CSV table of C-alpha atoms in Angstrom, one decimal:
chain,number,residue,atom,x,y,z
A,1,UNK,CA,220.5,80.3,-33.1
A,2,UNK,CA,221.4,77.0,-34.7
A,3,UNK,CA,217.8,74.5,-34.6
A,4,UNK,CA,218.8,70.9,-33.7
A,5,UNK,CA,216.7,67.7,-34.7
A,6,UNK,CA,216.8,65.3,-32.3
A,7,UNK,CA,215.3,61.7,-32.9
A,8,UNK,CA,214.3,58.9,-30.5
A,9,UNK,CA,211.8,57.3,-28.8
A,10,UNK,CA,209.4,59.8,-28.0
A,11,UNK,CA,206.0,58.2,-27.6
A,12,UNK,CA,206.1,54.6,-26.9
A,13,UNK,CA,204.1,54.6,-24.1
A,14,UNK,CA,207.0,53.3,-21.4
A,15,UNK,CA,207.9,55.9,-18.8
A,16,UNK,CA,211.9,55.7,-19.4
A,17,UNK,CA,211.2,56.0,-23.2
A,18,UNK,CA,209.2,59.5,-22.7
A,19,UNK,CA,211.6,60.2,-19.5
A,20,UNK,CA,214.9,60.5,-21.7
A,21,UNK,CA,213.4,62.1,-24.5
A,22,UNK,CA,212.0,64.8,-22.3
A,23,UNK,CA,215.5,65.0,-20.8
A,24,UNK,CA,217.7,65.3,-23.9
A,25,UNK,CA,215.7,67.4,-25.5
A,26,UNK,CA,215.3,70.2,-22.5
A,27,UNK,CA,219.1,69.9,-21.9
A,28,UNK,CA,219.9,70.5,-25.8
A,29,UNK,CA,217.5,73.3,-25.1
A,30,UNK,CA,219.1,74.7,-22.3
A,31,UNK,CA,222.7,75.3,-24.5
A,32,UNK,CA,223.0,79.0,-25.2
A,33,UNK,CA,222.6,79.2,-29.2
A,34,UNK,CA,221.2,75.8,-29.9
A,35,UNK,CA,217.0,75.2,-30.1
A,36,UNK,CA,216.1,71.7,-29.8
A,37,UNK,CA,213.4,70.1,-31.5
A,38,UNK,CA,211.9,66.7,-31.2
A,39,UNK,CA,211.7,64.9,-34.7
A,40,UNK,CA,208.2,63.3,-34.1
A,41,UNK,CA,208.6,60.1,-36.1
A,42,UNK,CA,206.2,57.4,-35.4
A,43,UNK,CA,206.4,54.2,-37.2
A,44,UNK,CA,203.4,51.9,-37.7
A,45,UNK,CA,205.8,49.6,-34.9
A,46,UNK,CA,205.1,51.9,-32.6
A,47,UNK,CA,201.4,53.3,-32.9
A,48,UNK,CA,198.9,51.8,-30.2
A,49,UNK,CA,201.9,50.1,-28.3
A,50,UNK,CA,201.9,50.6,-25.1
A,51,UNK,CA,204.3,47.8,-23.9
A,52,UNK,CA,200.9,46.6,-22.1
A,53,UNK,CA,199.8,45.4,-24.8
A,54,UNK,CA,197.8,43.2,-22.9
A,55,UNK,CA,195.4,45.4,-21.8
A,56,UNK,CA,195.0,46.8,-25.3
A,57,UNK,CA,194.3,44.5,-27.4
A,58,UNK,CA,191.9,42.1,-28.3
A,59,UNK,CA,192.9,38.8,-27.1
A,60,UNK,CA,190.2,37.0,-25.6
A,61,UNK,CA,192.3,35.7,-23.1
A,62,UNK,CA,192.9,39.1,-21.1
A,63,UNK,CA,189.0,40.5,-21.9
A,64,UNK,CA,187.4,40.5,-18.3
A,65,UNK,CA,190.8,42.4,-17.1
A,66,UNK,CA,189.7,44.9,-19.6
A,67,UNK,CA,186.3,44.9,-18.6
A,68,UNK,CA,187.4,45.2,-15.2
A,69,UNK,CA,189.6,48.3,-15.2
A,70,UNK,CA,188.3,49.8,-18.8
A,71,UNK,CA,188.1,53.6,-17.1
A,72,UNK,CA,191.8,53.3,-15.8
A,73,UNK,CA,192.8,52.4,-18.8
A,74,UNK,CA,191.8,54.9,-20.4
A,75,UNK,CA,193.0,57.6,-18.0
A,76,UNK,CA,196.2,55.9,-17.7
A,77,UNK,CA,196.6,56.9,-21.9
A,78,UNK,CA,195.2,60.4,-21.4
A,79,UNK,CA,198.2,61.1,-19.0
A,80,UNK,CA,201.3,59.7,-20.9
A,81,UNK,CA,199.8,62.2,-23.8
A,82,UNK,CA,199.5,64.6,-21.4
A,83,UNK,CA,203.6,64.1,-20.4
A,84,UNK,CA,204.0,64.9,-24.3
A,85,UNK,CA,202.9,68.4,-23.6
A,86,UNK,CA,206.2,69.0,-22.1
A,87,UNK,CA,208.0,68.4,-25.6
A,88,UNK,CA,209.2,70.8,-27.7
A,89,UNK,CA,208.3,69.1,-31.0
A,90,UNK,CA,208.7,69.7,-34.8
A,91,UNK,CA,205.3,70.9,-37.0
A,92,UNK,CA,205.7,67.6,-39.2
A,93,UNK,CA,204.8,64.0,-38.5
A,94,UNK,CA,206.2,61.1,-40.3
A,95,UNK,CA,204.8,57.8,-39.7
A,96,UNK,CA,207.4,55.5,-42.1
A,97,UNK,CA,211.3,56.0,-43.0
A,98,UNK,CA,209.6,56.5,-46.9
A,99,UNK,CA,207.3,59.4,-46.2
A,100,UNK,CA,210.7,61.2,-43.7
A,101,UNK,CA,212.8,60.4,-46.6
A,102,UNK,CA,210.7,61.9,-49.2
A,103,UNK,CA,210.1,65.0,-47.2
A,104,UNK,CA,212.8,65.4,-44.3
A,105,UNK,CA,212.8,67.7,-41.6
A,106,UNK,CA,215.6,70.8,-42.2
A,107,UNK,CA,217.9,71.6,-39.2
A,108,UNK,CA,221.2,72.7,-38.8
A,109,UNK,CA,222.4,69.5,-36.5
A,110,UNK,CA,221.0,65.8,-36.5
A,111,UNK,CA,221.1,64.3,-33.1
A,112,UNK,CA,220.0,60.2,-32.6
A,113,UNK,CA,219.3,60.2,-28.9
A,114,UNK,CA,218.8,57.9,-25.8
A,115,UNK,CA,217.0,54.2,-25.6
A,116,UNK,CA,217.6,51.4,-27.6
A,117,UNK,CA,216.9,52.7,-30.7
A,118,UNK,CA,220.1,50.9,-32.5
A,119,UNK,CA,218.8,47.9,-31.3
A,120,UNK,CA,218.3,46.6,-34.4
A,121,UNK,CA,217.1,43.1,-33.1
A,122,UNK,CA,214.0,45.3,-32.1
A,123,UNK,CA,210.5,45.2,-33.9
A,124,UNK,CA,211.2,49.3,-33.7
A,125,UNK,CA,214.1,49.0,-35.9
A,126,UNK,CA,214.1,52.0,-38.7
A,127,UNK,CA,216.8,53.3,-40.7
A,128,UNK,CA,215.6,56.6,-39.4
A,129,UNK,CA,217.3,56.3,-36.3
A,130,UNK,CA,220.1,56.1,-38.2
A,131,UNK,CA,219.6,59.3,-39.6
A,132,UNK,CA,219.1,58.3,-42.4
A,133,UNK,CA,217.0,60.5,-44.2
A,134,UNK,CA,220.1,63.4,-44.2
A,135,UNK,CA,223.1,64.0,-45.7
A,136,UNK,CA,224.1,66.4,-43.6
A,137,UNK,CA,227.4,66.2,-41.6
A,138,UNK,CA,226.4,67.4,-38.5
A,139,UNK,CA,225.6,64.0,-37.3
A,140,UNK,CA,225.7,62.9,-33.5
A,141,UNK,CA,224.4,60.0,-31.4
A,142,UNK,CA,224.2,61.2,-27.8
A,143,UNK,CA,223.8,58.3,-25.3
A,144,UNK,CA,222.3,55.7,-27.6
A,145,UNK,CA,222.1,52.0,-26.9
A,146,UNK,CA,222.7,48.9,-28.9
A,147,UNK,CA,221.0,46.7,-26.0
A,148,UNK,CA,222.0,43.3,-26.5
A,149,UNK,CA,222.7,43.7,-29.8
A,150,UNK,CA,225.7,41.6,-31.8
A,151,UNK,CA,227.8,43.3,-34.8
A,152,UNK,CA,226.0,41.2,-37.4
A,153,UNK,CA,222.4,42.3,-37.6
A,154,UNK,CA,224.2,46.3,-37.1
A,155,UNK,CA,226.5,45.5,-40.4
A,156,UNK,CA,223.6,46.7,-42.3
A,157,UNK,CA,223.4,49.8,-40.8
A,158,UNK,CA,227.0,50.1,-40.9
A,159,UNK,CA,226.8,52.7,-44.2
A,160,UNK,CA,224.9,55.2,-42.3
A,161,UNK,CA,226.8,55.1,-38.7
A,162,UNK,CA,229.8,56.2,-41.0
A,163,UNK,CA,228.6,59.4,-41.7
A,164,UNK,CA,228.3,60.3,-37.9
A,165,UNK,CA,230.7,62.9,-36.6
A,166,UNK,CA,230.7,61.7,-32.9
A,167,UNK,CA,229.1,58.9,-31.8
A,168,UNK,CA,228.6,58.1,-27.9
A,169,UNK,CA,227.2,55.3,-26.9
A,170,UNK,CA,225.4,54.5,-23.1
A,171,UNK,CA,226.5,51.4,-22.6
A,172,UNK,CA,231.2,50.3,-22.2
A,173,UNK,CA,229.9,47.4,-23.8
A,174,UNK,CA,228.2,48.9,-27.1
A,175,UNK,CA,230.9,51.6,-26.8
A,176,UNK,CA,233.3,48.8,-27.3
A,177,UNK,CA,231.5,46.6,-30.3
A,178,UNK,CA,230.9,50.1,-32.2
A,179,UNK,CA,234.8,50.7,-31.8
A,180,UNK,CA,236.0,47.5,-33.1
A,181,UNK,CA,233.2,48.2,-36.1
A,182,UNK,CA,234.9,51.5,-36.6
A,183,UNK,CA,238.6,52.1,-35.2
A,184,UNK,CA,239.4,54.8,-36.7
A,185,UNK,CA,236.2,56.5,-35.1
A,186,UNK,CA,236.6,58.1,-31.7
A,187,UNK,CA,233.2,56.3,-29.8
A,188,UNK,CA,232.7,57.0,-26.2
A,189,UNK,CA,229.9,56.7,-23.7
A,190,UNK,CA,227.5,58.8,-22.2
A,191,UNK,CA,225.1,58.0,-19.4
A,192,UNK,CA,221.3,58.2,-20.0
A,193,UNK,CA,219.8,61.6,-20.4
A,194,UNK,CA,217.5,61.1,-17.4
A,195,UNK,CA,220.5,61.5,-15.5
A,196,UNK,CA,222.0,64.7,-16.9
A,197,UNK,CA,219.2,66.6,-15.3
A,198,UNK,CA,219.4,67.4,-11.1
A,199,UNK,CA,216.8,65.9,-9.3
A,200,UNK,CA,215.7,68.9,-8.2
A,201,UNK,CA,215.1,69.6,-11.8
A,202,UNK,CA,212.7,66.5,-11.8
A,203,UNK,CA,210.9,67.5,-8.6
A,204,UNK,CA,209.7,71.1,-10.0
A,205,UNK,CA,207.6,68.9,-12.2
A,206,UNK,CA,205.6,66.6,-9.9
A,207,UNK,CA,203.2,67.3,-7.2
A,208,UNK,CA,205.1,67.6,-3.5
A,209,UNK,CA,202.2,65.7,-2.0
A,210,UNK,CA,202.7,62.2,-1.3
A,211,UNK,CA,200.8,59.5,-4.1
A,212,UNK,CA,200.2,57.4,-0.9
A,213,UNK,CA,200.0,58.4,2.7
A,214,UNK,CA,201.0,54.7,4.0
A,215,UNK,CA,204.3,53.8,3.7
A,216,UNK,CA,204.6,51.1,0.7
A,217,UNK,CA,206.9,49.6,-0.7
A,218,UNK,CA,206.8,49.7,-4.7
A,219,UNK,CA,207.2,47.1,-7.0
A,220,UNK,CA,207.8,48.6,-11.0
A,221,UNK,CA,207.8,45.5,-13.7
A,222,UNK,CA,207.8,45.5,-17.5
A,223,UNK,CA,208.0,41.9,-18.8
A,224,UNK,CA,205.1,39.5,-17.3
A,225,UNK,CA,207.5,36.8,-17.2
A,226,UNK,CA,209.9,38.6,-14.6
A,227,UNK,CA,206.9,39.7,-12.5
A,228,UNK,CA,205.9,36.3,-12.4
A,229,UNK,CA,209.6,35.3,-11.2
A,230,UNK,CA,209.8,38.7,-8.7
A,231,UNK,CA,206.2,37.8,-7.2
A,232,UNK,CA,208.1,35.5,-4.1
A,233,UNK,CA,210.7,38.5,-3.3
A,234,UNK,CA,207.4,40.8,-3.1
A,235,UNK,CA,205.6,38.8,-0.9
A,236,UNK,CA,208.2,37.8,1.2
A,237,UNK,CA,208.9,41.8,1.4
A,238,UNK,CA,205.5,42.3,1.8
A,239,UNK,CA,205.2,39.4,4.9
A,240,UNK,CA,208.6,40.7,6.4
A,241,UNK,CA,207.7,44.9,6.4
A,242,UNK,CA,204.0,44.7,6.8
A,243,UNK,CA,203.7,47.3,3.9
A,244,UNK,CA,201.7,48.1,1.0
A,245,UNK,CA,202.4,47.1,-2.0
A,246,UNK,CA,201.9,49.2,-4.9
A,247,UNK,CA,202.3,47.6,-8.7
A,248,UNK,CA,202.5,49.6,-11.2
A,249,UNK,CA,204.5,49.5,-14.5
A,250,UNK,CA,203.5,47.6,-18.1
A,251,UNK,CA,202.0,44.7,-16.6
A,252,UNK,CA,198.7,42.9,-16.2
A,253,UNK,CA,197.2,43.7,-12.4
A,254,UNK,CA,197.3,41.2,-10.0
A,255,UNK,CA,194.7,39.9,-8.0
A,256,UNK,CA,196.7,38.7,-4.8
A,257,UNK,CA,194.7,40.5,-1.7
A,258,UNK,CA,198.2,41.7,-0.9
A,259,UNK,CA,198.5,44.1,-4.2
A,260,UNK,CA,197.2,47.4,-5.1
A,261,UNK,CA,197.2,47.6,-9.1
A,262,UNK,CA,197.8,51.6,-9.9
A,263,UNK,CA,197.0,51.7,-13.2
A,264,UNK,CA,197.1,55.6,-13.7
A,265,UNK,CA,200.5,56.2,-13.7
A,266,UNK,CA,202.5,58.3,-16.5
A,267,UNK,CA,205.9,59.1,-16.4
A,268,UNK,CA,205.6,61.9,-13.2
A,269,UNK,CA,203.7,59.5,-11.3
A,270,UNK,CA,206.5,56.9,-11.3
A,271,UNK,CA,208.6,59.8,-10.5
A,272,UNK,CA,206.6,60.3,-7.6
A,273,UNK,CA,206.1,56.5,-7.1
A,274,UNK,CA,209.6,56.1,-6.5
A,275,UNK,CA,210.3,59.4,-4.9
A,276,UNK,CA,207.9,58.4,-1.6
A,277,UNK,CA,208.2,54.5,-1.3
A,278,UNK,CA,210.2,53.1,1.5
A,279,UNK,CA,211.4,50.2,-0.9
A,280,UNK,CA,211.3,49.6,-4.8
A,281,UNK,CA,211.8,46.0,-6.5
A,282,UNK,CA,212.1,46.4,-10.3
A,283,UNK,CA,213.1,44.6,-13.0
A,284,UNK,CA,213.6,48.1,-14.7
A,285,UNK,CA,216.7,50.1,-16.1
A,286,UNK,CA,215.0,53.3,-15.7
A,287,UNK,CA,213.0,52.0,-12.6
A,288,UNK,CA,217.0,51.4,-11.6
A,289,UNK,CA,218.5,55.0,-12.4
A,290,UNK,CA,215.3,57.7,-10.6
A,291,UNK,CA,215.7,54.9,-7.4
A,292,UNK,CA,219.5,55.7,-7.4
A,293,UNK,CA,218.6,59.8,-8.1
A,294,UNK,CA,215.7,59.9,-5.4
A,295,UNK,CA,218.0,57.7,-2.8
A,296,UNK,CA,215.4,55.0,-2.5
A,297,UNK,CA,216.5,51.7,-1.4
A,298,UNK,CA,215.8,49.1,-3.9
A,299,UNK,CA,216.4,46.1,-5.4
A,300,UNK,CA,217.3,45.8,-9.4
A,301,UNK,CA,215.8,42.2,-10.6
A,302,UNK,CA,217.4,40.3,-13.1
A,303,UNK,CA,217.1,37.1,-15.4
A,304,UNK,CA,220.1,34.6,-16.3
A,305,UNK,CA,220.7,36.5,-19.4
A,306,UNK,CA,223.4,39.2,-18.9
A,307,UNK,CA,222.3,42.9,-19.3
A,308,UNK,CA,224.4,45.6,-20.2
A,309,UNK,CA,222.3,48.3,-19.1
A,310,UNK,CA,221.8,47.4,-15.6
A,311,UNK,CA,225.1,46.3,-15.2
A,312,UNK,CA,226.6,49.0,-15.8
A,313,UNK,CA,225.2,51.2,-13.9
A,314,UNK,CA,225.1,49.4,-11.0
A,315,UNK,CA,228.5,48.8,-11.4
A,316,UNK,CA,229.1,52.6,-12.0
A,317,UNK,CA,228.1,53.4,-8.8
A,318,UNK,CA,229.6,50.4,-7.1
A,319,UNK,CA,225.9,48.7,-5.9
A,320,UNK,CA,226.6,45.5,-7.8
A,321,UNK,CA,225.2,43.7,-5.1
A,322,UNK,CA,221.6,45.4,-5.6
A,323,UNK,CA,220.9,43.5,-8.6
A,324,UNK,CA,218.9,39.7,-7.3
A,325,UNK,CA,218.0,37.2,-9.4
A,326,UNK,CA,215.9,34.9,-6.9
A,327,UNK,CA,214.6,35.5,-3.0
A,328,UNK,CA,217.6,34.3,-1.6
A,329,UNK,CA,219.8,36.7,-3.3
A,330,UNK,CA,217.0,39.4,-2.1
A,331,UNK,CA,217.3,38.2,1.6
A,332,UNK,CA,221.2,38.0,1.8
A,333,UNK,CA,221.4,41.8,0.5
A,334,UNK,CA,218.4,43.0,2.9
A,335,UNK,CA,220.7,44.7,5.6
A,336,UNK,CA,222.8,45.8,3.2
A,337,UNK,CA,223.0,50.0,3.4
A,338,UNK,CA,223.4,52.2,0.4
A,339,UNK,CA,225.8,55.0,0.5
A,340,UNK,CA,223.4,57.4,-1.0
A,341,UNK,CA,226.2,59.9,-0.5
A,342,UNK,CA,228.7,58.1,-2.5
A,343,UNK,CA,225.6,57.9,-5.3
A,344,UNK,CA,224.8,60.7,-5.4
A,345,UNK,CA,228.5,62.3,-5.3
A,346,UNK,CA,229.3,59.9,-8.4
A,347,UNK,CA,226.3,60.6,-10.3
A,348,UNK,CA,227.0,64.3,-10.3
A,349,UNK,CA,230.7,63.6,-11.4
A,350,UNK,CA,229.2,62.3,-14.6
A,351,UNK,CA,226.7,64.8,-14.9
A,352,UNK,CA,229.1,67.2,-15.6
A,353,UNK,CA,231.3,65.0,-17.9
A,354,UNK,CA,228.3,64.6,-20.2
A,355,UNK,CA,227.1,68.4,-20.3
A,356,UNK,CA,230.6,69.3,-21.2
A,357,UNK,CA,231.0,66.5,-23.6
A,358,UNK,CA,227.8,67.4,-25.4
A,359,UNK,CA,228.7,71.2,-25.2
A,360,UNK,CA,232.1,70.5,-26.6
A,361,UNK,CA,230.8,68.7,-29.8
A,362,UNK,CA,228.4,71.1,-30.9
């Protein structure tokens, strides 16, 4: 049995951070001779952030919204630790790339995963990602990202991407900057690991009952700045469906008479959120990806800035016109069908590439 350390994003509090780690690291489990660990790194960048930051800390500003919903708050932490349960992790904790360094976790194969974790434009930046810490050879990168990331700030890095056997990357585009950085490396792409699991494979782990027994529509945002843009498209969806609306996500609540705020959702309750809603509006990659896997109409928000990641999945599965960037865009695409079939045919096409890419390389 060879033991694999895999390293990534594993407890940010964001549910398509905790999603893919859960997923890579039960399909590296399910491989017959391979055990999978989770290398449970946890930089100071990353301890008490949980992307709604808002609600955490102390700025005065935001203080009656905490007073306001402090018990939800603190049930909505108690079930994204909860999700962790469902980890395999490794005994050791390392909270800095000195203390990994100076003690490093022993396995037989390194593995960077999923998210942006080679996003090195991030506050989250760590050489650790980079694996660092090893001088093994058995290095791999299985369906990291880059984000937006250009080939300067990644020069520095460049030492320790050299040592990687195979790297595949989840995005053409990083795929393509990471070739021209290294041509005489073979880099491909993989999609995201949420994605190499069935749906039905996500369904055996949340409740069958509905989280709502009125139809809703749902509405999934991570940046204030894009909720504030996507509030018009909700409330014209809102206006034109008489539906609830359900906001959930790493936001502030809102206090429009038209909104519910669910604050107590982890990762399988926006499994479920988006499982049962009649429509979903997100600004969301991830948000993106379990709507196209649990065949709910939505609509993909974006800002003038281009974005590789929900680009190109969109484009993947040829619903480029799903992404809207104002309320017209929204109101041209409304009668629009999606060809769930199609989606769902394509997405299992690359399911299979990936397995048997990842099976290959080990």
């Amino acid at each position: 049995m060879k033991k694999i350390g895999l390293i990534t994003i594993h407890n940010w509090f964001n549910y398509g951070s905790m999603l893919q780690s859960y997923a890579l690291n039960r399909v590296l489990n399910e491989i017959d001779g391979y055990e999978c660990e989770l290398i449970d790194f946890t930089p100071a960048s990353i301890v008490g952030n949980e992307r709604s930051w808002r609600l955490y800390s102390d700025v005065p500003e935001y203080q009656e919204l905490r007073k306001k919903y402090k018990k939800e708050i603190v049930e909505r932490r108690n079930v994204f630790q909860k999700f962790e349960e469902l980890y395999k992790m490794g005994d050791m904790v390392y909270q800095s790339d000195e203390e990994i360094e100076k003690n490093p976790p022993a396995y037989d194969i390194y593995i960077t995963g999923s998210d942006q974790i080679w996003n090195v434009n991030f506050r989250i930046a760590s050489r650790a990602y980079f694996l660092a810490f090893t001088d093994s050879q058995e290095k791999f990168a299985f369906s990291t990202s880059i984000g937006r990331c250009k080939k300067e700030p990644l020069e520095e890095y460049r030492r320790f991407m050299e040592q990687y056997k195979k790297i595949y990357i989840r995005e053409k585009a990083g795929a393509e900057l990471l070739s021209e950085m290294f041509p005489e490396k073979e880099i491909g792409t993989l999609i995201d690991p949420t994605l190499m699991l069935e749906k039905s494979q996500w369904e055996e782990l949340v409740d069958t009952q509905r989280i709502c027994e009125e139809e809703y529509i749902g509405c999934y945002a991570t940046l204030e700045e894009d909720l504030d843009k996507m509030m018009p498209i909700l409330k014209y969806l809102y206006e034109k469906y008489n539906k609830k609306i359900i906001l959930f996500g790493m936001i502030l609540p809102r206090e429009e008479e038209w909104v519910e705020n669910l604050i107590v959702a982890g990762p399988l309750e926006f499994i479920r959120i988006i499982r049962d809603a009649d429509l979903i509006l997100t600004n969301s990659y991830h948000g993106t990806l379990f709507s196209l896997m649990f065949q709910t109409p939505f609509f993909t928000f974006n800002d003038e800035f281009e974005n590789p990641r929900k680009e190109g999945i969109l484009r993947m599965v040829h619903q480029e016109k799903r992404m809207v960037h104002n309320l017209v865009e929204c109101q041209k695409a409304l009668d629009d069908v999606i060809d769930f079939s199609m989606v769902r045919c394509i997405l299992g096409q690359e399911r299979e590439v990936a397995l048997n890419k990842i099976k290959e390389v080990l």
